XYZ file of C-alpha atoms in Angstrom:
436
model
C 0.000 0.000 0.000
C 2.842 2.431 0.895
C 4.514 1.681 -2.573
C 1.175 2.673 -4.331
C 0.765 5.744 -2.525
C 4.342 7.059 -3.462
C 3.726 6.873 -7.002
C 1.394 10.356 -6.910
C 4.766 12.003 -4.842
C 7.371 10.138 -7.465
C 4.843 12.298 -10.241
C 6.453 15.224 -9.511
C 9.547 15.020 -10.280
C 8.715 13.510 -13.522
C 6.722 16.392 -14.396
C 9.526 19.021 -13.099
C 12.062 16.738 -15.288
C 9.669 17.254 -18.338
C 9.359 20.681 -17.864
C 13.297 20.735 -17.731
C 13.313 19.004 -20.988
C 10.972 21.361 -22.953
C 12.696 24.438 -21.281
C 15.482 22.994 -23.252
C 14.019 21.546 -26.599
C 11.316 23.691 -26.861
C 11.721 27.154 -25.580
C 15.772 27.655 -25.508
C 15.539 25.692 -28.990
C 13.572 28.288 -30.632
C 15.142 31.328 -29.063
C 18.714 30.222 -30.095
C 17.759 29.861 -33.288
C 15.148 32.353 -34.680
C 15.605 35.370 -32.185
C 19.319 35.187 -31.290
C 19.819 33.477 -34.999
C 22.597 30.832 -34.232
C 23.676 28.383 -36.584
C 21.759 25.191 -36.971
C 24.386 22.743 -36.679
C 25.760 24.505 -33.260
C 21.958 24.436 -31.390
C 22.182 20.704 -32.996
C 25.091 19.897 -31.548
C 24.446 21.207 -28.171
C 21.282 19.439 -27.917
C 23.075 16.175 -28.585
C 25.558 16.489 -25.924
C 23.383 14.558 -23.480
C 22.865 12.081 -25.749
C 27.104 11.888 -26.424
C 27.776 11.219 -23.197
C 25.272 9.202 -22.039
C 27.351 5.898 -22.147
C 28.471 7.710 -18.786
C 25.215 6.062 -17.636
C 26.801 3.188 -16.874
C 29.612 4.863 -14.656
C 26.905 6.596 -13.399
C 24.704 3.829 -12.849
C 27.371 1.911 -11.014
C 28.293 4.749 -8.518
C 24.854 4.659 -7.279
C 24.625 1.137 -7.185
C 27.852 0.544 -5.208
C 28.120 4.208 -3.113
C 25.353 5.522 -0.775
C 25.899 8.725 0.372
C 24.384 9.026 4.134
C 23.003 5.431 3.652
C 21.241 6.545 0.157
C 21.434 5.060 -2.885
C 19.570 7.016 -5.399
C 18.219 10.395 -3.396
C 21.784 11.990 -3.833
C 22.404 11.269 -7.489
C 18.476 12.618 -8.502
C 19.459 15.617 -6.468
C 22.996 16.502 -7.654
C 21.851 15.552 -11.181
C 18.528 17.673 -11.159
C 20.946 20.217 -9.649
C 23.792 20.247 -11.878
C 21.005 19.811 -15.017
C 19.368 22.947 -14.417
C 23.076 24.962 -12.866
C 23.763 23.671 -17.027
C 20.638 25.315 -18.660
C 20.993 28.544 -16.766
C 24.343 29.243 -17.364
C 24.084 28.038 -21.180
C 21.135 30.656 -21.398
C 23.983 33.320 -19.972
C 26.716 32.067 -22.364
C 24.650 31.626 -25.517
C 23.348 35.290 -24.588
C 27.064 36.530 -24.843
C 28.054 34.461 -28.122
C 27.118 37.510 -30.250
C 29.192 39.532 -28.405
C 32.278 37.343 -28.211
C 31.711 34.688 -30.272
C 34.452 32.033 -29.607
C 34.142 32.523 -25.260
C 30.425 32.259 -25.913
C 30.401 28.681 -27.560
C 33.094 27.305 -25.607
C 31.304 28.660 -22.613
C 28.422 27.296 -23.786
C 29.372 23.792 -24.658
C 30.429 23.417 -21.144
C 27.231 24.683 -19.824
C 25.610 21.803 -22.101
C 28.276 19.108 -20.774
C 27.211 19.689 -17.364
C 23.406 19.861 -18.493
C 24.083 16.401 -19.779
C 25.624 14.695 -16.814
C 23.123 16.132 -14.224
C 20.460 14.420 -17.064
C 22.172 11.353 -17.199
C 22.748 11.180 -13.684
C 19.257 11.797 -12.162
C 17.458 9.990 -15.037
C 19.521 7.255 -14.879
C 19.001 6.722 -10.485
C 15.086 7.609 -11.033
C 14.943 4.687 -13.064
C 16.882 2.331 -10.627
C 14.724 4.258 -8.110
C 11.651 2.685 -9.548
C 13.299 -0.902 -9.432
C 14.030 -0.657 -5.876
C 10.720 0.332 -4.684
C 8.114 -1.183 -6.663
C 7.477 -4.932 -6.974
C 6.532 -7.021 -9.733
C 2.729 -6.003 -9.705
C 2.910 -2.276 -8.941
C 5.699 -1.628 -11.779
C 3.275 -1.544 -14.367
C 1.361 1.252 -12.748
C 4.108 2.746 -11.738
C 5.951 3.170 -14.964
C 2.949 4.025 -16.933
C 1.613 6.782 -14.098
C 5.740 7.679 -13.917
C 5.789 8.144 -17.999
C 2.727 10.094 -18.299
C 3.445 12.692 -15.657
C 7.137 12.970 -17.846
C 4.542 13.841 -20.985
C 2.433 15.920 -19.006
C 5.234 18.272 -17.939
C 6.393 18.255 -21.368
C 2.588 19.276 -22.674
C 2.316 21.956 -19.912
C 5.579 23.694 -19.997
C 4.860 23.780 -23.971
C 1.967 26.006 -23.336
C 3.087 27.468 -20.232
C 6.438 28.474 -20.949
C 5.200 28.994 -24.622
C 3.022 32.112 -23.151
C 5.356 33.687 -20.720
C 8.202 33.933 -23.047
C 5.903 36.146 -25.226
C 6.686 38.404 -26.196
C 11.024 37.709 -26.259
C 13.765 39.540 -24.240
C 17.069 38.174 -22.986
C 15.661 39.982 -19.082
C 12.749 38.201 -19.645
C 14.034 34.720 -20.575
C 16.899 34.451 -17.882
C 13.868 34.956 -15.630
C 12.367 31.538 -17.307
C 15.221 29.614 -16.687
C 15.807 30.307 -13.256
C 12.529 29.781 -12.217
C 11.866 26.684 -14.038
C 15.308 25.436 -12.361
C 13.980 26.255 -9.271
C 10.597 24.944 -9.099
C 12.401 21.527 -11.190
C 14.315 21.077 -7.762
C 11.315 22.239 -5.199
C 9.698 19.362 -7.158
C 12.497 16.812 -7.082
C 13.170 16.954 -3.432
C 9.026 16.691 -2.713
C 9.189 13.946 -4.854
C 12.116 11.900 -3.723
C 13.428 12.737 -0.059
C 12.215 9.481 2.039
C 11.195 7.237 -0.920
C 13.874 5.236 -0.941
C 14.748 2.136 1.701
C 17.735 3.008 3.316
C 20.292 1.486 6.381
C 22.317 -1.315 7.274
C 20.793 -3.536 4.778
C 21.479 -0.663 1.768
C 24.943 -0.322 2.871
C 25.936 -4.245 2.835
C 24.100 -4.804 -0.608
C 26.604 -2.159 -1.681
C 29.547 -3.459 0.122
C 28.768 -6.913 -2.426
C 28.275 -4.794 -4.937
C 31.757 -2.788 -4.872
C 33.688 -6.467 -4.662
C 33.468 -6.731 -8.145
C 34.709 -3.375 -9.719
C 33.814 -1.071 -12.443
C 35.147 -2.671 -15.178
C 35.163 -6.616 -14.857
C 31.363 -5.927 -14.063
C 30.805 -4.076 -17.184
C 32.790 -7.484 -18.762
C 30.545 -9.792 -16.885
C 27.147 -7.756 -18.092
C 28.021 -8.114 -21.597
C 28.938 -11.840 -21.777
C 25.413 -12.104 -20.581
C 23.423 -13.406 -23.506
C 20.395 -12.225 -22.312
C 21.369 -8.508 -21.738
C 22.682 -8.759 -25.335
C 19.384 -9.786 -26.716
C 17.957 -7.206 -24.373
C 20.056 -3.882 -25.306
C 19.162 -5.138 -28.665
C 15.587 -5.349 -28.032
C 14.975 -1.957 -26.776
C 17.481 -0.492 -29.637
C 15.194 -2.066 -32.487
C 12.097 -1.320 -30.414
C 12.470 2.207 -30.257
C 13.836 2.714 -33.496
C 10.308 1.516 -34.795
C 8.096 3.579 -32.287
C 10.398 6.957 -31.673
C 12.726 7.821 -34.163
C 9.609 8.675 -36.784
C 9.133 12.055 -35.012
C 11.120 14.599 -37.122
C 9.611 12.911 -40.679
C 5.715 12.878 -39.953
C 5.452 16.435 -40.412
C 7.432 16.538 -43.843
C 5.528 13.606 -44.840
C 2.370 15.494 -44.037
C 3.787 18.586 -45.922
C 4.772 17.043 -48.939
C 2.788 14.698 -49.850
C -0.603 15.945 -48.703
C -0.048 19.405 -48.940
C -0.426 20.152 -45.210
C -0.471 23.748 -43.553
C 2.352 24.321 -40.489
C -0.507 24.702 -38.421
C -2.181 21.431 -39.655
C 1.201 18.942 -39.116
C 2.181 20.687 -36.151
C -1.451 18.869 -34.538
C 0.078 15.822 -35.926
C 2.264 15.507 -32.552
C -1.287 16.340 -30.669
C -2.922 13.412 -32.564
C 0.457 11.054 -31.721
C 1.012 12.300 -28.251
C -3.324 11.620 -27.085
C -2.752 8.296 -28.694
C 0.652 7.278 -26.851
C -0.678 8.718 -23.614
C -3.716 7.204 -23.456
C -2.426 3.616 -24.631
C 0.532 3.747 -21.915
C -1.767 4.899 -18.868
C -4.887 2.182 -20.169
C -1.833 -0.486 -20.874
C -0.218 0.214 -17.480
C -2.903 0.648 -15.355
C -5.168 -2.137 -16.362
C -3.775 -4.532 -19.651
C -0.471 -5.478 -18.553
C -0.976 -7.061 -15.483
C -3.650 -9.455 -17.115
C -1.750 -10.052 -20.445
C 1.863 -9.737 -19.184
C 4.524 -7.569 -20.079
C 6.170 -9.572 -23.975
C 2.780 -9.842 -25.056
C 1.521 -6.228 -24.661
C 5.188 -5.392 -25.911
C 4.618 -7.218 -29.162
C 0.984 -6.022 -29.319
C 2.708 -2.896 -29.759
C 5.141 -3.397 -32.587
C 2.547 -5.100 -34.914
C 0.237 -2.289 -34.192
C 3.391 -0.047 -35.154
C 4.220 -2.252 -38.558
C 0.590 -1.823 -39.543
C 0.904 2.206 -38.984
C 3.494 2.705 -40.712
C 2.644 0.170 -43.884
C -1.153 2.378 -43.769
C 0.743 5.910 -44.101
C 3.099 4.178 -47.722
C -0.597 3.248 -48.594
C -2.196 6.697 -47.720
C 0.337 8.682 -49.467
C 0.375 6.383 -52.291
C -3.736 7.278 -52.909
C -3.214 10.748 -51.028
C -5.592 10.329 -48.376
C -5.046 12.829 -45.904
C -8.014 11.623 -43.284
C -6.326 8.342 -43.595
C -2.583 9.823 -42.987
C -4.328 11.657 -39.769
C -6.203 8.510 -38.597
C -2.902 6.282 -39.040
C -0.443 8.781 -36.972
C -3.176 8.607 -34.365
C -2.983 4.609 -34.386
C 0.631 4.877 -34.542
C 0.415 6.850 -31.431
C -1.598 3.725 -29.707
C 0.852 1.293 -30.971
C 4.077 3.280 -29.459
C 2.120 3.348 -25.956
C 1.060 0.217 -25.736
C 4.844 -0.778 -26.711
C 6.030 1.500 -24.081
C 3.696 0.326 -21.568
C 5.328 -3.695 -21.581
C 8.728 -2.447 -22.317
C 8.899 0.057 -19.576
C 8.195 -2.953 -17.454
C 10.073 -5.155 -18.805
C 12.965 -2.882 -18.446
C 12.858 -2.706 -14.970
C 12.352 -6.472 -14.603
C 15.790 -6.426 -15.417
C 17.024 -5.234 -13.466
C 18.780 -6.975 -10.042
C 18.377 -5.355 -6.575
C 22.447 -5.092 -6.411
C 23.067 -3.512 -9.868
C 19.096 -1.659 -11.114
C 21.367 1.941 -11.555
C 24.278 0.016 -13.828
C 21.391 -2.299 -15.946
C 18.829 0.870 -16.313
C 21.675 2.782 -17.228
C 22.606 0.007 -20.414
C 18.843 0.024 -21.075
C 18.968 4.283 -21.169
C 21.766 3.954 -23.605
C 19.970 2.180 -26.047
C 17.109 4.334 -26.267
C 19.981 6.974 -26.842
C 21.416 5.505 -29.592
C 18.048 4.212 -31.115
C 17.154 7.608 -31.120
C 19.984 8.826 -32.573
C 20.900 6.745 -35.343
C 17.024 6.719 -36.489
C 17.356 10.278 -36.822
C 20.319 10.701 -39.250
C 19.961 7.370 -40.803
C 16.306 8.730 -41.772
C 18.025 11.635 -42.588
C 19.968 10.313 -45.096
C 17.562 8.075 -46.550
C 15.177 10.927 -47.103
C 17.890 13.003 -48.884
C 19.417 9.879 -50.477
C 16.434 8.344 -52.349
C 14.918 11.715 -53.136
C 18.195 12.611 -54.763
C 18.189 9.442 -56.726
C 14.417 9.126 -57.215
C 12.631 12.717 -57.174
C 10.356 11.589 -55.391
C 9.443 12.287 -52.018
C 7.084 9.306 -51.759
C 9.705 7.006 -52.463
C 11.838 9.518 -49.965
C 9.911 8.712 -46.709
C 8.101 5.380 -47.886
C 11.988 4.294 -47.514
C 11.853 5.542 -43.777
C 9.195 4.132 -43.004
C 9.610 0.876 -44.571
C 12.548 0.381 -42.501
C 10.475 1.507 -39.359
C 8.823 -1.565 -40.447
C 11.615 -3.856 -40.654
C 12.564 -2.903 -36.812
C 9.542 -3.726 -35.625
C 9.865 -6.726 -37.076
C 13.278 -7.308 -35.670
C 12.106 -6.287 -32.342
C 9.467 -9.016 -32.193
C 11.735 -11.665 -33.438
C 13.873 -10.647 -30.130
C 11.019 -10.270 -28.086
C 10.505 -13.792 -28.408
C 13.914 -14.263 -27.423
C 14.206 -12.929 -24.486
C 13.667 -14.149 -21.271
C 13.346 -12.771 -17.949
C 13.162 -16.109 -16.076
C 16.712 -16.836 -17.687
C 18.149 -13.279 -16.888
C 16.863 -14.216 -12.702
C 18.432 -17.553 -12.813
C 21.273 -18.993 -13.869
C 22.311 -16.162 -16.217
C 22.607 -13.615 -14.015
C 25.005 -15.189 -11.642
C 27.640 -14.364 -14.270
C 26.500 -10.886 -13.818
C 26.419 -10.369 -9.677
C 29.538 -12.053 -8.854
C 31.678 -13.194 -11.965
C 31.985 -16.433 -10.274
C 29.777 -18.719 -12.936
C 31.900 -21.047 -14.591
C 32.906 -20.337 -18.345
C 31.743 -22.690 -20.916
């Protein structure tokens, strides 16, 4: 009962992380670039820093897993990462601010702001997530991940339209102001949600001790001659390719080949978003439980294939209701994916090492989303190039959206977290398993 009840306090700092995350996609985003008119490829590059050095996650991971600070596992890493994450955004706002007056201090300055944007990130997203794992139990992480997720999207949806309207109308007074107060209330918010959630004592501090026998880097040996957290990193990379990485082409797609407005693709996202939120919170809260976690997974992906293979058949006959109806089931597919994955994620997990497995797991999404963003890139540019034809262009994407899904149910049914539990994981917790 406890467990259930923290789940409405864990909320908030999911929603103050979200509203972190748009502060920083969405609002600083769009300033850099059409008021303060920096180059593309440097606002790029700073928002990928995160994403760079997010194989720190496993370091990261690790440290919380094997050092408590005053008997804590988790609470200090959220705190000093939520910390150090927003100390990052405000002083990139300052720096980027002062790039047009000295241009090569500015960047440098600013880079550095982003780096330590990026390990606060890492850092607190990566312990929330082993957070999770230590409190919840087989039954309640369902809920909890899909409650957990939605209150993410939720900040996300309300600082878009919050911070949206205070920014208006643009001055550099004005959006220093933003920052710091979003920072502020994004730590008010973490410490509500997180001070005395986690277990702590005598029994914390000697599943440490076991975990710091074996160190840094012979674990990181053992955890990838596991077959199953192979199969696993894999799963989650092909997964998310299929259901995430489509973002940045529906619009285009929408544009192009049915002659869209801006205003009418930008409610594409709307049409996703209702459909991914209200799959994840119906999966969580009810579905999973009574289906189980692979099943609702792979309910998912096919839902996904059949999205994508209806929007090559909608812009083949132009039908834009169709196009609009399909991103909408697409939507439902990527929640209901999310909803058994997010579980399943956490299932493995092991009490001594949830911050060094959810950190693996976090990396994958990473580079998921990354390389389905420039390898869609480059298939979009490539085929049009060769083809002319912008049909061809994103029916490529798409169709190898398809072939991921795919992929990710053929591991799905792979997998097993029954093996990872038994005899498996031994090689991971201790390194004492006998080599075959």
């Amino acid at each position: 009962m406890r467990s259930r009840l923290l789940i409405p306090r864990m909320a908030l700092f999911q929603f103050g992380f979200g509203l972190v995350s748009v502060l920083v996609l969405g609002v600083l985003n769009r300033v850099m670039f059409a008021e303060m008119e920096l180059p593309a490829t440097l606002i790029g590059f700073l928002l990928a820093i995160p994403s760079i050095i997010s194989p720190l996650r496993l370091w990261l991971g690790y440290l919380s897993d094997s050092h408590p600070i005053l008997g804590h596992r988790r609470l200090p890493y959220i705190l000093s990462g939520m910390f150090l994450a927003t100390t990052g955004v405000f002083c990139g706002t300052l720096s980027a601010l002062w790039i047009p007056r000295t241009v090569v201090g500015g960047v440098l300055t600013t880079v550095v702001a982003f780096l330590i944007y990026g390990m606060g990130k890492n850092a607190m997203a990566t312990a929330f997530q082993a957070l999770i794992a230590d409190v919840f139990d087989e039954q309640q992480r369902p809920q909890a991940t899909a409650i957990l997720q939605a209150a993410f999207i939720s900040g996300i949806i309300g600082g878009s339209v919050g911070l949206g309207r205070l920014v208006d109308p643009y001055s550099p007074s004005r959006l220093i102001v933003i920052v710091a107060g979003v920072g502020l209330l994004a730590i008010v918010l973490s410490v509500l949600g997180c001070l005395g959630v986690e277990p702590s004592g005598e029994a914390i501090e000697a599943l440490c001790s076991r975990v710091r026998q074996v160190p840094f880097g012979p674990t990181i040996r053992m955890m990838v001659q596991n077959p199953q957290v192979r199969l696993f990193f894999l799963f989650i990379g092909t997964a998310l390719l299929a259901t995430l990485s489509q973002d940045i082409f529906l619009e285009p797609y929408g544009a192009k080949l049915f002659n869209m407005s801006v205003g009418q693709t930008a409610r594409l996202n709307m049409y996703w978003g209702t459909g991914t939120l209200g799959a994840l919170l119906v999966c969580g809260l009810w579905l999973v439980n009574r289906v189980g976690r692979r099943r609702v997974a792979g309910i998912g992906l096919v839902i996904v294939a059949l999205a994508f293979a209806g929007m090559i058949a909608a812009g083949g006959i132009a039908q834009r209701e169709l196009f609009i109806g399909l991103v909408l089931l697409l939507g439902i597919g990527s929640g209901i994916s999310a909803a058994g994955m997010l579980s399943l994620m956490i299932d493995f997990t092991t009490p001594e090492q949830a911050g060094l497995l959810m950190g693996a797991w976090t990396i994958a999404h990473q580079l998921a989303e990354v390389v389905g963003n420039l390898l869609g890139g480059v298939l979009v540019d490539g085929v049009y190039a060769l083809s002319g034809s912008y049909f061809a262009a994103f029916g490529t994407v798409f169709g190898l959206e398809i072939i991921a899904a795919v992929l990710g149910l053929v591991l799905l049914s792979r997998i097993s977290v029954t093996t990872f539990t038994g005899t498996e994981l031994h090689k991971v917790e201790t390194g004492y398993a006998p080599t075959s």
